mmCIF file of C-alpha atoms (C1' of nucleotides) in Angstrom:
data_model
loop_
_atom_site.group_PDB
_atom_site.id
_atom_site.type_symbol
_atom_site.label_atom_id
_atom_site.label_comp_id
_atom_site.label_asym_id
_atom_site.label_seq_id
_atom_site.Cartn_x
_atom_site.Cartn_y
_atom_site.Cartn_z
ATOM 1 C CA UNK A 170 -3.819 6.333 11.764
ATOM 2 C CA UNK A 171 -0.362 7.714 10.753
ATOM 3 C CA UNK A 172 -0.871 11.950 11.016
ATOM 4 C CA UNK A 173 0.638 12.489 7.673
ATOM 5 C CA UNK A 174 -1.892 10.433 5.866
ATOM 6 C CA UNK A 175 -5.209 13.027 5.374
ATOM 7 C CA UNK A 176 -8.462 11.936 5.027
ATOM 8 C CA UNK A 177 -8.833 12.406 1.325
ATOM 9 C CA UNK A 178 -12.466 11.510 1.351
ATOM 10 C CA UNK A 179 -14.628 13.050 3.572
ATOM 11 C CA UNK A 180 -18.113 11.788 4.671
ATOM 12 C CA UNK A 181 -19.954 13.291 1.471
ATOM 13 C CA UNK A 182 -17.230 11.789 -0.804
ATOM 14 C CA UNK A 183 -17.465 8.590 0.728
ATOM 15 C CA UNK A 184 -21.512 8.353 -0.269
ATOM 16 C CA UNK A 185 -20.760 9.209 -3.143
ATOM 17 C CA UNK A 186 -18.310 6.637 -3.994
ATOM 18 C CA UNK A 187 -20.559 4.088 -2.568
ATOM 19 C CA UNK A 188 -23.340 4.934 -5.034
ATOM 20 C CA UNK A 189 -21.585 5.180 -8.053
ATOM 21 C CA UNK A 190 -20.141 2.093 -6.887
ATOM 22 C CA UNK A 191 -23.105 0.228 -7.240
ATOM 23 C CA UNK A 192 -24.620 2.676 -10.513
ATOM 24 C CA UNK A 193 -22.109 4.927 -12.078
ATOM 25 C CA UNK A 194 -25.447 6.197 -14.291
ATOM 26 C CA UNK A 195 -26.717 7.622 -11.056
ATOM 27 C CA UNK A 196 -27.720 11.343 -12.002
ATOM 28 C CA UNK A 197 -26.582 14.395 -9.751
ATOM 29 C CA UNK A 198 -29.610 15.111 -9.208
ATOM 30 C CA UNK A 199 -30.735 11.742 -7.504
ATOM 31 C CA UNK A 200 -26.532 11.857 -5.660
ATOM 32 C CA UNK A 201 -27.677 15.445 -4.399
ATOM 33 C CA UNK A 202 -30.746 14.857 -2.693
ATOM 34 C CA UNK A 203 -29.080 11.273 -1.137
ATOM 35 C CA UNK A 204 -26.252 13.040 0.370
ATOM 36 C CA UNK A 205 -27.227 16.521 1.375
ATOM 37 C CA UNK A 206 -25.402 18.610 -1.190
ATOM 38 C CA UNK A 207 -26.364 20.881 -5.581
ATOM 39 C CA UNK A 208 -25.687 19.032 -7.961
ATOM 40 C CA UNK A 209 -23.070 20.914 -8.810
ATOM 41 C CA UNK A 210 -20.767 19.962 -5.893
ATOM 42 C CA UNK A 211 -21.423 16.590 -6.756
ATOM 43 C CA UNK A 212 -19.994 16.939 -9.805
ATOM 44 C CA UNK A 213 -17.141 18.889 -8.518
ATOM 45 C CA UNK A 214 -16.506 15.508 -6.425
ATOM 46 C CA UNK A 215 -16.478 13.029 -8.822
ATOM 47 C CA UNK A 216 -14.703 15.219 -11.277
ATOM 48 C CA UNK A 217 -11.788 14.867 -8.961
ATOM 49 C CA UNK A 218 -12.050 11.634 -7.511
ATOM 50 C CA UNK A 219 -11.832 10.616 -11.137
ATOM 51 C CA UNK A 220 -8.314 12.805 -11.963
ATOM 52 C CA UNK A 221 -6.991 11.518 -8.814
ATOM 53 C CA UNK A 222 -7.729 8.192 -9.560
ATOM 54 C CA UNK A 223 -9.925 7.488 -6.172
ATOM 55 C CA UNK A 224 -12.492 6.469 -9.257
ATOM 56 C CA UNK A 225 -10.143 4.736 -11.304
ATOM 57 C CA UNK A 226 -12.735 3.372 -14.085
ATOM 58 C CA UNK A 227 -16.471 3.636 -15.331
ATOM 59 C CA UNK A 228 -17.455 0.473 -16.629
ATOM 60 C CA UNK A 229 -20.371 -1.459 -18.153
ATOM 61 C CA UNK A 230 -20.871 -4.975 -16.640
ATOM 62 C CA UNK A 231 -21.511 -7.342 -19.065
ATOM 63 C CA UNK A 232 -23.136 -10.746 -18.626
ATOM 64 C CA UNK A 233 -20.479 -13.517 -19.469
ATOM 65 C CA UNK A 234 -23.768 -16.363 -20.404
ATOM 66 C CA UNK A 235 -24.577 -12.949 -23.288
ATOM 67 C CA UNK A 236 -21.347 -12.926 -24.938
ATOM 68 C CA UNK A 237 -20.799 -16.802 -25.139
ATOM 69 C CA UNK A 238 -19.336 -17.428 -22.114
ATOM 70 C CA UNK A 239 -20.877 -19.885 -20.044
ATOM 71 C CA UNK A 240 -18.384 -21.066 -17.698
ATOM 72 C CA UNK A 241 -16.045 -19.590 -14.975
ATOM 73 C CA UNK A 242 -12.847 -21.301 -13.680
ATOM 74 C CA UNK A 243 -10.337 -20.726 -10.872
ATOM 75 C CA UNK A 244 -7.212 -21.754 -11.251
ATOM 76 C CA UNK A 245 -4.104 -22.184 -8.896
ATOM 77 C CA UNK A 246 -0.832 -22.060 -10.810
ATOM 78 C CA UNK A 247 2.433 -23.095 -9.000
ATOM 79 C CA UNK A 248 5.667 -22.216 -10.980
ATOM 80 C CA UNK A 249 8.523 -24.262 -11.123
ATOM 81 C CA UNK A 250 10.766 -21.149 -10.359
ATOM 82 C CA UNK A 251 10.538 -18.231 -8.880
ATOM 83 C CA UNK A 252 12.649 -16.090 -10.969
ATOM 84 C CA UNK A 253 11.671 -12.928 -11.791
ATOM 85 C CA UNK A 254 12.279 -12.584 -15.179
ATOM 86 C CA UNK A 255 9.826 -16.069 -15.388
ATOM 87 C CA UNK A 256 7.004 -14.404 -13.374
ATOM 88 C CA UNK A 257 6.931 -11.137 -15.530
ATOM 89 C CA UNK A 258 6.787 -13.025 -18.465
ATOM 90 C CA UNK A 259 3.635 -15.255 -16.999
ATOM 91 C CA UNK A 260 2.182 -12.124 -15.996
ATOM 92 C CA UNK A 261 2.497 -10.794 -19.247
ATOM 93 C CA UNK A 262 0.549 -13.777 -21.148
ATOM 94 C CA UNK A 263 -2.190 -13.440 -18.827
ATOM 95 C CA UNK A 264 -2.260 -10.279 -19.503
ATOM 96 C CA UNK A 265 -2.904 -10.746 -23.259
ATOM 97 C CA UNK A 266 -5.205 -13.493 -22.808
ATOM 98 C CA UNK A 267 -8.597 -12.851 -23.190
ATOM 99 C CA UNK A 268 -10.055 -15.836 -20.826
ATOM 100 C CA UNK A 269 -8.455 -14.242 -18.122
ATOM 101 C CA UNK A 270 -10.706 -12.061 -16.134
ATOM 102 C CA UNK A 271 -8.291 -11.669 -13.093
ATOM 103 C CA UNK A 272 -5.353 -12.565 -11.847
ATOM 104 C CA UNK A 273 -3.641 -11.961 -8.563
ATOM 105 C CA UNK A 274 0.656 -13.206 -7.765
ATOM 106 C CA UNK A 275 0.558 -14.346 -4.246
ATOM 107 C CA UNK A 276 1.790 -15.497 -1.530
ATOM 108 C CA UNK A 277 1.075 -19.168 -0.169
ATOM 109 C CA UNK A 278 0.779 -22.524 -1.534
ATOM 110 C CA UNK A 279 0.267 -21.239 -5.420
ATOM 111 C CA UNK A 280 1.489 -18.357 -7.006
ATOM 112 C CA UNK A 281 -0.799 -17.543 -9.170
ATOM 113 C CA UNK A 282 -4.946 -17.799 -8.679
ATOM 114 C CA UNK A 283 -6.471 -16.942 -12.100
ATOM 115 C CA UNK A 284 -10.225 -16.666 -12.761
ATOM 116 C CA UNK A 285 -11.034 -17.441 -16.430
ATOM 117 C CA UNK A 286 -13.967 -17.476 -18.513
ATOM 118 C CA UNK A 287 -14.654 -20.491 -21.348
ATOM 119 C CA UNK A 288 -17.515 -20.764 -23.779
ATOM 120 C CA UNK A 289 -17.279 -24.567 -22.910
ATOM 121 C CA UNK A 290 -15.009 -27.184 -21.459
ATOM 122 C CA UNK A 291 -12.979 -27.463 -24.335
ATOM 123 C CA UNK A 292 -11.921 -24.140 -24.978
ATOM 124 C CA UNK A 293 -10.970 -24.250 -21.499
ATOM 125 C CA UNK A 294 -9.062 -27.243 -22.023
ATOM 126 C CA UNK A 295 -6.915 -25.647 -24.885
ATOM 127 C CA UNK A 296 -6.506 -22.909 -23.261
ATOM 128 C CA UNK A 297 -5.022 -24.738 -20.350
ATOM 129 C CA UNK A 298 -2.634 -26.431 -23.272
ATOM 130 C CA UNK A 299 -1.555 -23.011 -24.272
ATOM 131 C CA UNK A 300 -0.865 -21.633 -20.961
ATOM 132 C CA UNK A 301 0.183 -24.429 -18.850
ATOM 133 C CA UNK A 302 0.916 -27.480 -20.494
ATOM 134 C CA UNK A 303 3.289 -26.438 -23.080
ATOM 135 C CA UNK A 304 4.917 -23.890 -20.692
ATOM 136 C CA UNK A 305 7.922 -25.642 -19.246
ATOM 137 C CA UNK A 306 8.140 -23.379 -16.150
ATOM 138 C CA UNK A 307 4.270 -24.048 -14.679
ATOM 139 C CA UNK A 308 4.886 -26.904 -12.494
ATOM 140 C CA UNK A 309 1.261 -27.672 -11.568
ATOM 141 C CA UNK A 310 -1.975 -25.927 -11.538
ATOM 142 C CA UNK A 311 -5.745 -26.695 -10.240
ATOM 143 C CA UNK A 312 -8.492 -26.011 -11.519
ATOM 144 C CA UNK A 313 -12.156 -25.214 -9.482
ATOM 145 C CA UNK A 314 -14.803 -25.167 -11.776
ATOM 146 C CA UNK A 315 -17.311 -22.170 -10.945
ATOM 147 C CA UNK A 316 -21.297 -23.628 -10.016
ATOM 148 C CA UNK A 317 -21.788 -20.628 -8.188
ATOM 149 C CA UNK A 318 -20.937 -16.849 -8.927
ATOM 150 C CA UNK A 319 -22.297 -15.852 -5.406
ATOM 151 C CA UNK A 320 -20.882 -12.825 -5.514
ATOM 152 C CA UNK A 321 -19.378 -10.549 -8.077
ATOM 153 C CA UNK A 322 -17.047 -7.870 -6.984
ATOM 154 C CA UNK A 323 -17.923 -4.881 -8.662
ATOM 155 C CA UNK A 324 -16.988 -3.084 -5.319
ATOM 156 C CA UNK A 325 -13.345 -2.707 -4.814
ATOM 157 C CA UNK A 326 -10.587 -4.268 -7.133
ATOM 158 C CA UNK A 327 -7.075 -2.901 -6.544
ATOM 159 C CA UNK A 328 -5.409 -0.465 -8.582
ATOM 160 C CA UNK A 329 -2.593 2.117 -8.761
ATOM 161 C CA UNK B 460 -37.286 -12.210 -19.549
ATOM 162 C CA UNK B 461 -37.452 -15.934 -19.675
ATOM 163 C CA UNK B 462 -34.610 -17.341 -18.907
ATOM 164 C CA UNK B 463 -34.328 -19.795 -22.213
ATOM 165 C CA UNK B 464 -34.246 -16.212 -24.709
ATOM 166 C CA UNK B 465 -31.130 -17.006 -26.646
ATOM 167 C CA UNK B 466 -30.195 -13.477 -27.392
ATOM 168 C CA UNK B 467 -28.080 -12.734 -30.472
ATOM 169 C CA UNK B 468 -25.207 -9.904 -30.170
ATOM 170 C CA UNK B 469 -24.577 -8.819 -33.781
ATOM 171 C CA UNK B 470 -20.790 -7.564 -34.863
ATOM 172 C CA UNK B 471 -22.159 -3.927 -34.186
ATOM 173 C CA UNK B 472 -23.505 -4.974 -30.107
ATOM 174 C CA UNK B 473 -20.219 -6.889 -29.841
ATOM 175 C CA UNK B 474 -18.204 -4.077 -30.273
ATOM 176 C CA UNK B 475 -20.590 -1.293 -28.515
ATOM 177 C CA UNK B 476 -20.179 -3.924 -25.740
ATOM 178 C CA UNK B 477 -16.217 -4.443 -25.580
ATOM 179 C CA UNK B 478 -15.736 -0.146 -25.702
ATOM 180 C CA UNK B 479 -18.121 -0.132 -22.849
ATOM 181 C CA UNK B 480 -16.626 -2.613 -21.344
ATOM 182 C CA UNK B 481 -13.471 -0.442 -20.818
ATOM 183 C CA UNK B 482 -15.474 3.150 -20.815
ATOM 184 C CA UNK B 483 -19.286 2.771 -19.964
ATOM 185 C CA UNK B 484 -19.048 7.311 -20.355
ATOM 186 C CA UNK B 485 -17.985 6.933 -23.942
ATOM 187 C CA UNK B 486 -20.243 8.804 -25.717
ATOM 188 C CA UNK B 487 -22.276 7.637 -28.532
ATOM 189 C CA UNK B 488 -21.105 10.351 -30.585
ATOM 190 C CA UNK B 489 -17.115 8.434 -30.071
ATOM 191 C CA UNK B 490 -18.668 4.901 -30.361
ATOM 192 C CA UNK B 491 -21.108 5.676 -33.536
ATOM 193 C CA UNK B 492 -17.336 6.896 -35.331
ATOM 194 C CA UNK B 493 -15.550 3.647 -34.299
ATOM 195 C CA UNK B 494 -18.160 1.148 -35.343
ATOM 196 C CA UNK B 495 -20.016 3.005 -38.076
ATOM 197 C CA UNK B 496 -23.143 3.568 -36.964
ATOM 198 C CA UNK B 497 -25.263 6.542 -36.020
ATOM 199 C CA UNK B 498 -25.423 7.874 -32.380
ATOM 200 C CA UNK B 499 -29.156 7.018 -32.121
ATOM 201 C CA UNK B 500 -28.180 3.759 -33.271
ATOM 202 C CA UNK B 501 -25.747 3.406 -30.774
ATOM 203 C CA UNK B 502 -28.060 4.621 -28.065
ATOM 204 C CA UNK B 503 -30.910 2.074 -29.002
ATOM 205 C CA UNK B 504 -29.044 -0.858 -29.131
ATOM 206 C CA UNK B 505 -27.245 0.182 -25.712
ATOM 207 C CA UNK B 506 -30.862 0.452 -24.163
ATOM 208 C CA UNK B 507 -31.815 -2.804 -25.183
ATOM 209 C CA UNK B 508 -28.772 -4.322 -24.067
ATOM 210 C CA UNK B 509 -29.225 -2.775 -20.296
ATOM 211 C CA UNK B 510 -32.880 -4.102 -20.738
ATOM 212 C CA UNK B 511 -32.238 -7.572 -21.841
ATOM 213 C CA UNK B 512 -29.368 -7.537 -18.936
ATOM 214 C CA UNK B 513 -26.439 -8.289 -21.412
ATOM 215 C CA UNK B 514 -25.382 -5.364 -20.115
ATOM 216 C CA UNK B 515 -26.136 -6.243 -16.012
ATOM 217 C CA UNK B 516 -24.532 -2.908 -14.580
ATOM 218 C CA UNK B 517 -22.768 0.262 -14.938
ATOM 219 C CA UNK B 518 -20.487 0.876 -12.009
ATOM 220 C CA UNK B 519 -17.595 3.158 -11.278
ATOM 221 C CA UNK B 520 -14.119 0.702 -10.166
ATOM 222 C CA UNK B 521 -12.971 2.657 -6.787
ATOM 223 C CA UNK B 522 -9.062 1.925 -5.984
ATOM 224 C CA UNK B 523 -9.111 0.028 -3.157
ATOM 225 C CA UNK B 524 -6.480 2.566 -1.478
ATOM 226 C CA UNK B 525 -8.012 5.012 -1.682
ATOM 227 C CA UNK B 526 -10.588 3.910 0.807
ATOM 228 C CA UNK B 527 -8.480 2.214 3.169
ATOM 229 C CA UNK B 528 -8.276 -1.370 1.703
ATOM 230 C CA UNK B 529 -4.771 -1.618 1.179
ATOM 231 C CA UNK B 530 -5.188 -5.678 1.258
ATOM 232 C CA UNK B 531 -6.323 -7.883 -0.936
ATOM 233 C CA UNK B 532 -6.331 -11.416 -0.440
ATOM 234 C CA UNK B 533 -7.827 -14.752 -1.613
ATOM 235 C CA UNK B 534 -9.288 -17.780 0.917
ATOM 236 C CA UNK B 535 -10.175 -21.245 -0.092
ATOM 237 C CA UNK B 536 -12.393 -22.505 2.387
ATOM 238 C CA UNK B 537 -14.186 -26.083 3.215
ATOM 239 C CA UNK B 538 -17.249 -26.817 4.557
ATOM 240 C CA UNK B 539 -17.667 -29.656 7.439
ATOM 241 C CA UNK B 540 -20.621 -30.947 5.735
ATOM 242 C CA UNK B 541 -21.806 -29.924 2.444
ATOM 243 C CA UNK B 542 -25.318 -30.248 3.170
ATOM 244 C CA UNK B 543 -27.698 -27.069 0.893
ATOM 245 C CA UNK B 544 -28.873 -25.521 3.952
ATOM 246 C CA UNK B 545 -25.365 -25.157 5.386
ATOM 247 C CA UNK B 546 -23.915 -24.268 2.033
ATOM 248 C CA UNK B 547 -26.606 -21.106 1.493
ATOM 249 C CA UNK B 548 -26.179 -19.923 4.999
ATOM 250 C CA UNK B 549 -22.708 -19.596 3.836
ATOM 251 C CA UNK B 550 -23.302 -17.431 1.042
ATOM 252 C CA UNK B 551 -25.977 -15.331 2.805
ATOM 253 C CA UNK B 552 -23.113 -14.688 4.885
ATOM 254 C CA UNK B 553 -20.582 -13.890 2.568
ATOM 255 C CA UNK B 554 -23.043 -11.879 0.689
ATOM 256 C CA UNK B 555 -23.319 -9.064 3.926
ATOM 257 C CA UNK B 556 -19.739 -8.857 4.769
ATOM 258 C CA UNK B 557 -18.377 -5.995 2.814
ATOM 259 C CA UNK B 558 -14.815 -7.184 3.074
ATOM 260 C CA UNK B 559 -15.670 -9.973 0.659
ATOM 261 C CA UNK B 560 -15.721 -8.603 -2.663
ATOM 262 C CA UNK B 561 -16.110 -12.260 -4.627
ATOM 263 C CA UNK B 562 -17.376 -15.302 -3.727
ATOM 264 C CA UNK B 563 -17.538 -18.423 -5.816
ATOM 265 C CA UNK B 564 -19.015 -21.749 -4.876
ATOM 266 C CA UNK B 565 -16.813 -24.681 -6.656
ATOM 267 C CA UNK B 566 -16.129 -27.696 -7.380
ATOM 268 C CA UNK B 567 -12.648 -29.289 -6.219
ATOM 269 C CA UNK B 568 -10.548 -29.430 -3.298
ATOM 270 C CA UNK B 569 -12.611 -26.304 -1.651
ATOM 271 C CA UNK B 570 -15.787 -25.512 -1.612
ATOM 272 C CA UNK B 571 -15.744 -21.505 -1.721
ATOM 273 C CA UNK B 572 -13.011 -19.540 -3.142
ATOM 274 C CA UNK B 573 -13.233 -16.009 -1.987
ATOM 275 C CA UNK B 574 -11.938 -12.357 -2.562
ATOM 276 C CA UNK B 575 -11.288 -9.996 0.862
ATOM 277 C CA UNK B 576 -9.795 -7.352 1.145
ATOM 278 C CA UNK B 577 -8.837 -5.258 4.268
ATOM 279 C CA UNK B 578 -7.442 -2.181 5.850
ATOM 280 C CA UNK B 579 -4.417 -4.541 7.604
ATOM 281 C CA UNK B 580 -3.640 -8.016 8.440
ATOM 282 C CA UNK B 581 -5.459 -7.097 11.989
ATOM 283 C CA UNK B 582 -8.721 -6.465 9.969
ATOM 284 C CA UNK B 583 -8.301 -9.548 7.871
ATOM 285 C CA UNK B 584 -7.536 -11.856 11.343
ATOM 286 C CA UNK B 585 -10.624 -10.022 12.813
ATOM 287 C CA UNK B 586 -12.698 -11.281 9.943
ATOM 288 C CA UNK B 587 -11.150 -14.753 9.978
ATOM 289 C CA UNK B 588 -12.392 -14.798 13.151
ATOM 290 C CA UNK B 589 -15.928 -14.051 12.785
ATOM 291 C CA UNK B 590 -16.156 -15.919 9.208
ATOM 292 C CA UNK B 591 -14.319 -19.169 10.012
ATOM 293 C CA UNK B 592 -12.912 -20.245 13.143
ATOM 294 C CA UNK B 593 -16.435 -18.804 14.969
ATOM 295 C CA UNK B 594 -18.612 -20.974 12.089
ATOM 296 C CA UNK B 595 -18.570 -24.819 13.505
ATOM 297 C CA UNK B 596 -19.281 -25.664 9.891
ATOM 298 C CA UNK B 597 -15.960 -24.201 8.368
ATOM 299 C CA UNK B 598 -13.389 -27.407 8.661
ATOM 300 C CA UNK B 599 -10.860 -25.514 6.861
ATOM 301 C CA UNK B 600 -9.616 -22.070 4.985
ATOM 302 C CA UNK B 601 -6.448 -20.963 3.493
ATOM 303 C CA UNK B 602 -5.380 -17.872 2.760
ATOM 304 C CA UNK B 603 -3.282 -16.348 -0.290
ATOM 305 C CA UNK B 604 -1.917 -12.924 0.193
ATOM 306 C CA UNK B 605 -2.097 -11.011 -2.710
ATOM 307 C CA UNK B 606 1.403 -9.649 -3.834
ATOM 308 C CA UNK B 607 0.085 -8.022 -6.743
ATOM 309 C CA UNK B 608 -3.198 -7.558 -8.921
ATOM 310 C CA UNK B 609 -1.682 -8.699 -12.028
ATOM 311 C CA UNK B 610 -5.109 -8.175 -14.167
ATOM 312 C CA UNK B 611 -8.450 -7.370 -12.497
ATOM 313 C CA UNK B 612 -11.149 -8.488 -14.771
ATOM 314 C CA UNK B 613 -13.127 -5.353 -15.106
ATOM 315 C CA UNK B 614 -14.767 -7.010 -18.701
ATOM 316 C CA UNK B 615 -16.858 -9.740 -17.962
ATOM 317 C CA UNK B 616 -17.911 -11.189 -14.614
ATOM 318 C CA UNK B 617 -20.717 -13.903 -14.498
ATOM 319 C CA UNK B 618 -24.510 -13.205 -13.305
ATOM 320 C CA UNK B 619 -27.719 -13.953 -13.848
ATOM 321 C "C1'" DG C 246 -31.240 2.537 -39.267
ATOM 322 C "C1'" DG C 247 -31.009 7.858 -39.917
ATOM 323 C "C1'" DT C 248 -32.421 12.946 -38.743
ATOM 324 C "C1'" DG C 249 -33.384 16.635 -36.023
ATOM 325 C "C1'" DA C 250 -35.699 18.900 -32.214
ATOM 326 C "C1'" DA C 251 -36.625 18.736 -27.295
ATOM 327 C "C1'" DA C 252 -35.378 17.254 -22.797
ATOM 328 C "C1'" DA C 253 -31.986 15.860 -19.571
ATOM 329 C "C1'" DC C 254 -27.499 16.098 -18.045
ATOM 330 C "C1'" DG C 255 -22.769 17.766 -17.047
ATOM 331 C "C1'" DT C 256 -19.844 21.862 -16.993
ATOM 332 C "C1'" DT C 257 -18.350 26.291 -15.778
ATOM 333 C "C1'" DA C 258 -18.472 31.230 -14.004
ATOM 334 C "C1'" DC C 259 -19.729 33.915 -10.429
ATOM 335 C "C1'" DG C 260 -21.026 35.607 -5.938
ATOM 336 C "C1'" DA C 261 -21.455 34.231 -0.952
ATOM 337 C "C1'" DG C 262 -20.134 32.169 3.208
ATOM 338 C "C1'" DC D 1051 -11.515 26.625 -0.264
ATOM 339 C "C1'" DT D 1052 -16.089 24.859 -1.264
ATOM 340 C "C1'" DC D 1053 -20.736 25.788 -1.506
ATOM 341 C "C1'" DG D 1054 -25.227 27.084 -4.413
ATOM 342 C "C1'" DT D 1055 -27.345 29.341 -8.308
ATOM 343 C "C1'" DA D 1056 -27.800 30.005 -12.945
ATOM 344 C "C1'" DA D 1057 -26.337 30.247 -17.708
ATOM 345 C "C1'" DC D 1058 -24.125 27.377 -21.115
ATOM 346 C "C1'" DG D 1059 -22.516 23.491 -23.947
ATOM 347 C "C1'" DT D 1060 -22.985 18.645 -24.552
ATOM 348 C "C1'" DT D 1061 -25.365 14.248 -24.607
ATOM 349 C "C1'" DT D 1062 -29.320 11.465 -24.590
ATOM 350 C "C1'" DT D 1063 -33.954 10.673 -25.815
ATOM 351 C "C1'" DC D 1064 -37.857 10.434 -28.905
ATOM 352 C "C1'" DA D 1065 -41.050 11.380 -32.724
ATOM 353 C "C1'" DC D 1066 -40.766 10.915 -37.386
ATOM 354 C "C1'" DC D 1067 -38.920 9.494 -41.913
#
DNA sequence: GGTGAAAACGTTACGAG
DNA sequence: CTCGTAACGTTTTCACC
């Protein structure tokens, strides 16, 4: 490990995180007596883990079957150029769509992997319309259709 | 809860739901002024939805720098034989290892499509290593390096 | 669903190590 | 500089309408 780069997060911090990781509702209280420290110094912690960003949201999870939106898709988009200009602008209708939950510009065989959520087959099928077939630079995608959520990140997405 | 209860999600839930969604510490003093209804209101209907598991968790997002995970990357993987035993020992598996933060079992040209992320490429090839070329059962796996986490779906993940 | 009081929780000031 | 204690302000919870 480089010298330069300080361990932000010591050993209390990094119980912390891993609680609130898994129940951001946790009380100080029940953080205190886990970890060793008042309540107080808890919430010290987290206050600045959340202004630096170490915490960089507090979310509900909601079930996807709840709000009418029963299946889950993955989908590998190749481009038919790699031009800058054209991979802002397809990160920037992803971005605004609302059936994509995540979506990651890689390296590899694709360039794209989007997951995306569809009340049914059809809306999945217009949305693939909308974002693939009428966009002249996606030169193929493929689509894996989700039978299994076997696990959910809720851990550790990347963020800066 | 049975697993048949076909809950409705009135206007007022759906839009408790999407503000939590994005802050789950939003008061319900804030969210009873945007959607026009008291804060008791707010706070019974937000029980209920935690209860019913509409709402399935509240967790706090941790950037992935921050502790040490300064990779992110996505593997397609195929099974030798895609025989139900096989296929849950796989997920057991993927379940324990903390460096997979999503797993999906699909349909298509793989069988699992998975989320990892890592400290370096030594930590990834460590894992590869222990999850794949180690397992007689894994025929194949490909990996996407993640360039950049265009969207990270924070709203709605799938569960049960 | 609304109101208001009580309980629980987060926040801050202060003294101590 | 960070802890713990304790007072304080805010938020949630709950009985009642």
């Amino acid at each position: 490990m480089p010298p330069s780069s300080s361990t932000l997060l010591d050993a209390f911090d990094q119980k912390i995180l891993k609680i609130l990781q898994q129940s951001n509702r946790t009380t100080s209280d029940q953080i205190a007596e886990q970890v060793g420290l008042s309540p107080a110094a808890i919430q010290r912690r987290i206050k600045r883990m959340r202004e630096q960003q170490i915490i960089s949201a507090d979310v509900s999870i909601v079930n996807a079957r709840a709000i009418g939106r029963n299946m889950t898709l993955i989908v590998q988009v190749s481009l038919e150029r790699e031009r800058v200009d054209l991979i802002d602008l397809f990160k920037k209708e992803t971005k605004k769509r609302e059936e994509v939950q995540q979506c990651y510009y890689v390296t590899g065989s694709a360039d794209f992997i989007l997951v995306v959520t569809a009340a049914d087959m059809e809306e999945y099928e217009q949305f693939t319309r909308d974002m693939f077939f009428d966009n002249t630079n996606v030169r193929s995608f493929q689509t894996h259709v989700v039978m299994d959520p076997v696990k959910v990140g809720l851990t550790v997405p990347v963020d800066d």
